[in-house]
Amino acid sequence: MRKLKNNELDRISVDEFKAVDKTPLIVVLDNVRSLNNIGSVFRTSDAFLIEKIYLCGITATPPNKDIHKTALGATESVDWEYVENTLDIIKKLKTANVKVLSIEQAENATKLDAFLPKKAEKYAIVMGNEVKGVQQEVINVSDFCIEIPQLGTKHSLNISVTTGIVIWDLFQKLL
């Protein structure tokens, strides 16, 4: 095996990205404080053709050098919008028939591996603050609460890791 060079990866341009059909997934960042996590979410969203990212509350917005450091230009390809109140965008998405999935450890949460999205539906995943998680008021109006099964001693995964796992899982199931 030989490692491929970047010019051999056959990636699309930013303009092609904007025009191509997207995965029916939206990411909502609910008060995410780490600029590196925000950049990582942009980069993962670019990789899997995510429709849009909503940056809510204290979540920083591009342009920002620390976001750019991990996003590597994905802030230019992935559509994004700032919304001050997370609950406002959740209600708007639900009105547009988008199914809202809060990614959180909660009573009666559905394990990610058991969740089966419907191919005709559009989904928004809500990723919460690094310390407090997804706001309870957002969980209360979500269609599902999805949990990644974990077996170790730690209580949670980093938000950028969690986002990558959830996007990959849903992307595979929606193909």
PDB file of C-alpha atoms in Angstrom:
ATOM      1  CA  MET A   1       0.000   0.000   0.000  1.00  0.00           C
ATOM      2  CA  ARG A   2       1.019   3.549  -0.722  1.00  0.00           C
ATOM      3  CA  LYS A   3      -0.294   6.559   1.119  1.00  0.00           C
ATOM      4  CA  LEU A   4      -2.253   8.824  -1.245  1.00  0.00           C
ATOM      5  CA  LYS A   5      -1.236  12.417  -1.873  1.00  0.00           C
ATOM      6  CA  ASN A   6      -3.797  15.175  -1.416  1.00  0.00           C
ATOM      7  CA  ASN A   7      -4.111  15.692  -5.178  1.00  0.00           C
ATOM      8  CA  GLU A   8      -5.037  12.021  -5.560  1.00  0.00           C
ATOM      9  CA  LEU A   9      -8.005  12.201  -3.182  1.00  0.00           C
ATOM     10  CA  ASP A  10     -10.416  13.578  -5.800  1.00  0.00           C
ATOM     11  CA  ARG A  11     -12.078  16.070  -3.441  1.00  0.00           C
ATOM     12  CA  ILE A  12     -14.682  18.554  -4.622  1.00  0.00           C
ATOM     13  CA  SER A  13     -14.192  22.319  -4.634  1.00  0.00           C
ATOM     14  CA  VAL A  14     -16.031  24.693  -2.283  1.00  0.00           C
ATOM     15  CA  ASP A  15     -18.302  25.723  -5.173  1.00  0.00           C
ATOM     16  CA  GLU A  16     -19.043  22.065  -5.973  1.00  0.00           C
ATOM     17  CA  PHE A  17     -19.726  21.431  -2.279  1.00  0.00           C
ATOM     18  CA  LYS A  18     -22.262  24.250  -2.213  1.00  0.00           C
ATOM     19  CA  ALA A  19     -24.070  22.806  -5.267  1.00  0.00           C
ATOM     20  CA  VAL A  20     -24.051  19.090  -4.402  1.00  0.00           C
ATOM     21  CA  ASP A  21     -26.980  17.324  -2.714  1.00  0.00           C
ATOM     22  CA  LYS A  22     -26.417  17.261   1.030  1.00  0.00           C
ATOM     23  CA  THR A  23     -26.893  14.600   3.657  1.00  0.00           C
ATOM     24  CA  PRO A  24     -30.258  15.338   5.352  1.00  0.00           C
ATOM     25  CA  LEU A  25     -28.518  16.270   8.599  1.00  0.00           C
ATOM     26  CA  ILE A  26     -28.240  19.583  10.423  1.00  0.00           C
ATOM     27  CA  VAL A  27     -25.948  20.202  13.399  1.00  0.00           C
ATOM     28  CA  VAL A  28     -26.983  22.508  16.240  1.00  0.00           C
ATOM     29  CA  LEU A  29     -24.223  23.561  18.639  1.00  0.00           C
ATOM     30  CA  ASP A  30     -25.856  24.498  21.954  1.00  0.00           C
ATOM     31  CA  ASN A  31     -23.467  26.797  23.837  1.00  0.00           C
ATOM     32  CA  VAL A  32     -20.251  25.045  22.813  1.00  0.00           C
ATOM     33  CA  ARG A  33     -17.368  26.988  24.297  1.00  0.00           C
ATOM     34  CA  SER A  34     -14.241  25.434  22.762  1.00  0.00           C
ATOM     35  CA  LEU A  35     -13.135  27.042  19.516  1.00  0.00           C
ATOM     36  CA  ASN A  36     -11.244  23.864  18.604  1.00  0.00           C
ATOM     37  CA  ASN A  37     -14.401  21.790  19.064  1.00  0.00           C
ATOM     38  CA  ILE A  38     -16.351  24.191  16.848  1.00  0.00           C
ATOM     39  CA  GLY A  39     -13.694  23.958  14.145  1.00  0.00           C
ATOM     40  CA  SER A  40     -13.661  20.179  14.379  1.00  0.00           C
ATOM     41  CA  VAL A  41     -17.443  20.040  13.945  1.00  0.00           C
ATOM     42  CA  PHE A  42     -17.116  22.164  10.799  1.00  0.00           C
ATOM     43  CA  ARG A  43     -14.453  19.845   9.415  1.00  0.00           C
ATOM     44  CA  THR A  44     -16.498  16.701  10.126  1.00  0.00           C
ATOM     45  CA  SER A  45     -19.589  18.366   8.654  1.00  0.00           C
ATOM     46  CA  ASP A  46     -17.670  19.103   5.467  1.00  0.00           C
ATOM     47  CA  ALA A  47     -16.487  15.487   5.222  1.00  0.00           C
ATOM     48  CA  PHE A  48     -20.049  14.133   5.301  1.00  0.00           C
ATOM     49  CA  LEU A  49     -21.850  16.859   3.320  1.00  0.00           C
ATOM     50  CA  ILE A  50     -23.865  18.166   6.258  1.00  0.00           C
ATOM     51  CA  GLU A  51     -26.572  20.609   5.208  1.00  0.00           C
ATOM     52  CA  LYS A  52     -26.024  23.322   7.826  1.00  0.00           C
ATOM     53  CA  ILE A  53     -24.622  24.141  11.251  1.00  0.00           C
ATOM     54  CA  TYR A  54     -26.448  26.398  13.696  1.00  0.00           C
ATOM     55  CA  LEU A  55     -24.155  28.092  16.219  1.00  0.00           C
ATOM     56  CA  CYS A  56     -26.167  29.042  19.297  1.00  0.00           C
ATOM     57  CA  GLY A  57     -25.689  30.999  22.501  1.00  0.00           C
ATOM     58  CA  ILE A  58     -22.035  31.371  23.542  1.00  0.00           C
ATOM     59  CA  THR A  59     -20.844  29.302  20.568  1.00  0.00           C
ATOM     60  CA  ALA A  60     -18.295  31.424  18.695  1.00  0.00           C
ATOM     61  CA  THR A  61     -18.662  32.109  14.978  1.00  0.00           C
ATOM     62  CA  PRO A  62     -16.257  32.363  12.054  1.00  0.00           C
ATOM     63  CA  PRO A  63     -14.104  34.096  11.126  1.00  0.00           C
ATOM     64  CA  ASN A  64     -11.937  33.125  14.053  1.00  0.00           C
ATOM     65  CA  LYS A  65      -8.317  31.972  13.872  1.00  0.00           C
ATOM     66  CA  ASP A  66      -8.788  29.239  16.483  1.00  0.00           C
ATOM     67  CA  ILE A  67     -11.873  27.848  14.718  1.00  0.00           C
ATOM     68  CA  HIS A  68     -10.012  28.043  11.411  1.00  0.00           C
ATOM     69  CA  LYS A  69      -7.043  26.135  12.883  1.00  0.00           C
ATOM     70  CA  THR A  70      -9.125  22.950  13.187  1.00  0.00           C
ATOM     71  CA  ALA A  71     -11.753  23.625  10.510  1.00  0.00           C
ATOM     72  CA  LEU A  72      -9.073  23.963   7.801  1.00  0.00           C
ATOM     73  CA  GLY A  73     -11.354  25.999   5.547  1.00  0.00           C
ATOM     74  CA  ALA A  74     -14.589  24.082   6.214  1.00  0.00           C
ATOM     75  CA  THR A  75     -16.178  27.311   7.466  1.00  0.00           C
ATOM     76  CA  GLU A  76     -16.171  28.357   3.804  1.00  0.00           C
ATOM     77  CA  SER A  77     -17.874  25.207   2.501  1.00  0.00           C
ATOM     78  CA  VAL A  78     -20.432  24.311   5.175  1.00  0.00           C
ATOM     79  CA  ASP A  79     -23.430  26.622   5.457  1.00  0.00           C
ATOM     80  CA  TRP A  80     -23.806  28.073   8.968  1.00  0.00           C
ATOM     81  CA  GLU A  81     -25.889  30.566  10.875  1.00  0.00           C
ATOM     82  CA  TYR A  82     -25.733  32.111  14.334  1.00  0.00           C
ATOM     83  CA  VAL A  83     -28.911  31.955  16.446  1.00  0.00           C
ATOM     84  CA  GLU A  84     -28.808  33.439  19.930  1.00  0.00           C
ATOM     85  CA  ASN A  85     -31.359  31.122  21.553  1.00  0.00           C
ATOM     86  CA  THR A  86     -31.048  27.390  20.860  1.00  0.00           C
ATOM     87  CA  LEU A  87     -34.702  26.787  21.677  1.00  0.00           C
ATOM     88  CA  ASP A  88     -35.764  29.255  18.961  1.00  0.00           C
ATOM     89  CA  ILE A  89     -33.994  27.319  16.191  1.00  0.00           C
ATOM     90  CA  ILE A  90     -35.217  23.980  17.566  1.00  0.00           C
ATOM     91  CA  LYS A  91     -38.816  25.185  17.393  1.00  0.00           C
ATOM     92  CA  LYS A  92     -38.252  26.539  13.870  1.00  0.00           C
ATOM     93  CA  LEU A  93     -36.727  23.240  12.710  1.00  0.00           C
ATOM     94  CA  LYS A  94     -39.591  21.243  14.204  1.00  0.00           C
ATOM     95  CA  THR A  95     -42.081  23.507  12.399  1.00  0.00           C
ATOM     96  CA  ALA A  96     -40.252  22.586   9.178  1.00  0.00           C
ATOM     97  CA  ASN A  97     -40.741  18.862  10.021  1.00  0.00           C
ATOM     98  CA  VAL A  98     -37.103  18.303  10.937  1.00  0.00           C
ATOM     99  CA  LYS A  99     -36.727  15.582  13.586  1.00  0.00           C
ATOM    100  CA  VAL A 100     -34.621  16.856  16.490  1.00  0.00           C
ATOM    101  CA  LEU A 101     -32.173  14.485  18.164  1.00  0.00           C
ATOM    102  CA  SER A 102     -30.528  15.740  21.343  1.00  0.00           C
ATOM    103  CA  ILE A 103     -27.284  13.849  21.883  1.00  0.00           C
ATOM    104  CA  GLU A 104     -27.285  13.400  25.634  1.00  0.00           C
ATOM    105  CA  GLN A 105     -27.288  10.879  28.451  1.00  0.00           C
ATOM    106  CA  ALA A 106     -30.858  10.960  29.733  1.00  0.00           C
ATOM    107  CA  GLU A 107     -33.600   8.780  31.118  1.00  0.00           C
ATOM    108  CA  ASN A 108     -35.057   6.552  28.407  1.00  0.00           C
ATOM    109  CA  ALA A 109     -32.503   7.738  25.846  1.00  0.00           C
ATOM    110  CA  THR A 110     -32.242   5.617  22.701  1.00  0.00           C
ATOM    111  CA  LYS A 111     -28.838   4.022  22.190  1.00  0.00           C
ATOM    112  CA  LEU A 112     -27.237   5.278  18.985  1.00  0.00           C
ATOM    113  CA  ASP A 113     -26.747   1.784  17.592  1.00  0.00           C
ATOM    114  CA  ALA A 114     -30.487   1.059  18.070  1.00  0.00           C
ATOM    115  CA  PHE A 115     -31.705   4.307  16.460  1.00  0.00           C
ATOM    116  CA  LEU A 116     -32.937   3.785  12.910  1.00  0.00           C
ATOM    117  CA  PRO A 117     -33.532   7.025  11.009  1.00  0.00           C
ATOM    118  CA  LYS A 118     -36.110   7.065   8.225  1.00  0.00           C
ATOM    119  CA  LYS A 119     -34.587   7.895   4.857  1.00  0.00           C
ATOM    120  CA  ALA A 120     -37.441  10.253   3.959  1.00  0.00           C
ATOM    121  CA  GLU A 121     -36.861  12.394   7.072  1.00  0.00           C
ATOM    122  CA  LYS A 122     -34.451  15.229   7.798  1.00  0.00           C
ATOM    123  CA  TYR A 123     -32.692  15.273  11.166  1.00  0.00           C
ATOM    124  CA  ALA A 124     -30.996  17.843  13.372  1.00  0.00           C
ATOM    125  CA  ILE A 125     -28.521  16.684  15.988  1.00  0.00           C
ATOM    126  CA  VAL A 126     -28.075  18.928  19.015  1.00  0.00           C
ATOM    127  CA  MET A 127     -24.630  18.876  20.609  1.00  0.00           C
ATOM    128  CA  GLY A 128     -24.340  20.459  24.046  1.00  0.00           C
ATOM    129  CA  ASN A 129     -21.910  22.431  26.112  1.00  0.00           C
ATOM    130  CA  GLU A 130     -18.729  20.633  27.163  1.00  0.00           C
ATOM    131  CA  VAL A 131     -19.652  20.776  30.874  1.00  0.00           C
ATOM    132  CA  LYS A 132     -23.437  21.159  31.082  1.00  0.00           C
ATOM    133  CA  GLY A 133     -24.474  19.220  27.976  1.00  0.00           C
ATOM    134  CA  VAL A 134     -27.666  19.962  26.043  1.00  0.00           C
ATOM    135  CA  GLN A 135     -30.010  22.329  27.881  1.00  0.00           C
ATOM    136  CA  GLN A 136     -32.921  20.512  29.569  1.00  0.00           C
ATOM    137  CA  GLU A 137     -35.441  22.817  27.864  1.00  0.00           C
ATOM    138  CA  VAL A 138     -34.035  21.683  24.488  1.00  0.00           C
ATOM    139  CA  ILE A 139     -34.204  18.017  25.505  1.00  0.00           C
ATOM    140  CA  ASN A 140     -37.827  18.567  26.561  1.00  0.00           C
ATOM    141  CA  VAL A 141     -38.879  19.522  23.013  1.00  0.00           C
ATOM    142  CA  SER A 142     -36.631  17.070  21.155  1.00  0.00           C
ATOM    143  CA  ASP A 143     -38.126  14.169  19.235  1.00  0.00           C
ATOM    144  CA  PHE A 144     -35.446  11.784  20.505  1.00  0.00           C
ATOM    145  CA  CYS A 145     -32.611  11.757  22.977  1.00  0.00           C
ATOM    146  CA  ILE A 146     -29.737   9.686  21.609  1.00  0.00           C
ATOM    147  CA  GLU A 147     -26.942   8.262  23.733  1.00  0.00           C
ATOM    148  CA  ILE A 148     -23.654   6.703  22.663  1.00  0.00           C
ATOM    149  CA  PRO A 149     -23.141   3.541  24.745  1.00  0.00           C
ATOM    150  CA  GLN A 150     -19.968   3.833  26.845  1.00  0.00           C
ATOM    151  CA  LEU A 151     -18.369   1.205  29.042  1.00  0.00           C
ATOM    152  CA  GLY A 152     -15.367   2.903  30.644  1.00  0.00           C
ATOM    153  CA  THR A 153     -14.925   5.043  33.735  1.00  0.00           C
ATOM    154  CA  LYS A 154     -15.496   8.465  32.142  1.00  0.00           C
ATOM    155  CA  HIS A 155     -18.939  10.020  31.985  1.00  0.00           C
ATOM    156  CA  SER A 156     -18.742  11.444  28.485  1.00  0.00           C
ATOM    157  CA  LEU A 157     -16.823  11.886  25.260  1.00  0.00           C
ATOM    158  CA  ASN A 158     -15.443  15.135  23.873  1.00  0.00           C
ATOM    159  CA  ILE A 159     -18.068  16.956  21.798  1.00  0.00           C
ATOM    160  CA  SER A 160     -15.991  16.791  18.612  1.00  0.00           C
ATOM    161  CA  VAL A 161     -15.562  13.025  19.027  1.00  0.00           C
ATOM    162  CA  THR A 162     -19.256  12.591  19.832  1.00  0.00           C
ATOM    163  CA  THR A 163     -20.255  14.635  16.791  1.00  0.00           C
ATOM    164  CA  GLY A 164     -18.023  12.545  14.542  1.00  0.00           C
ATOM    165  CA  ILE A 165     -19.426   9.267  15.862  1.00  0.00           C
ATOM    166  CA  VAL A 166     -23.051  10.404  15.551  1.00  0.00           C
ATOM    167  CA  ILE A 167     -22.641  11.915  12.080  1.00  0.00           C
ATOM    168  CA  TRP A 168     -20.839   8.808  10.793  1.00  0.00           C
ATOM    169  CA  ASP A 169     -23.476   6.492  12.250  1.00  0.00           C
ATOM    170  CA  LEU A 170     -26.419   8.461  10.828  1.00  0.00           C
ATOM    171  CA  PHE A 171     -24.646   9.020   7.494  1.00  0.00           C
ATOM    172  CA  GLN A 172     -24.202   5.253   7.111  1.00  0.00           C
ATOM    173  CA  LYS A 173     -27.816   4.544   8.052  1.00  0.00           C
ATOM    174  CA  LEU A 174     -29.165   7.208   5.667  1.00  0.00           C
ATOM    175  CA  LEU A 175     -27.222   5.965   2.614  1.00  0.00           C
TER     176      LEU A 175
END
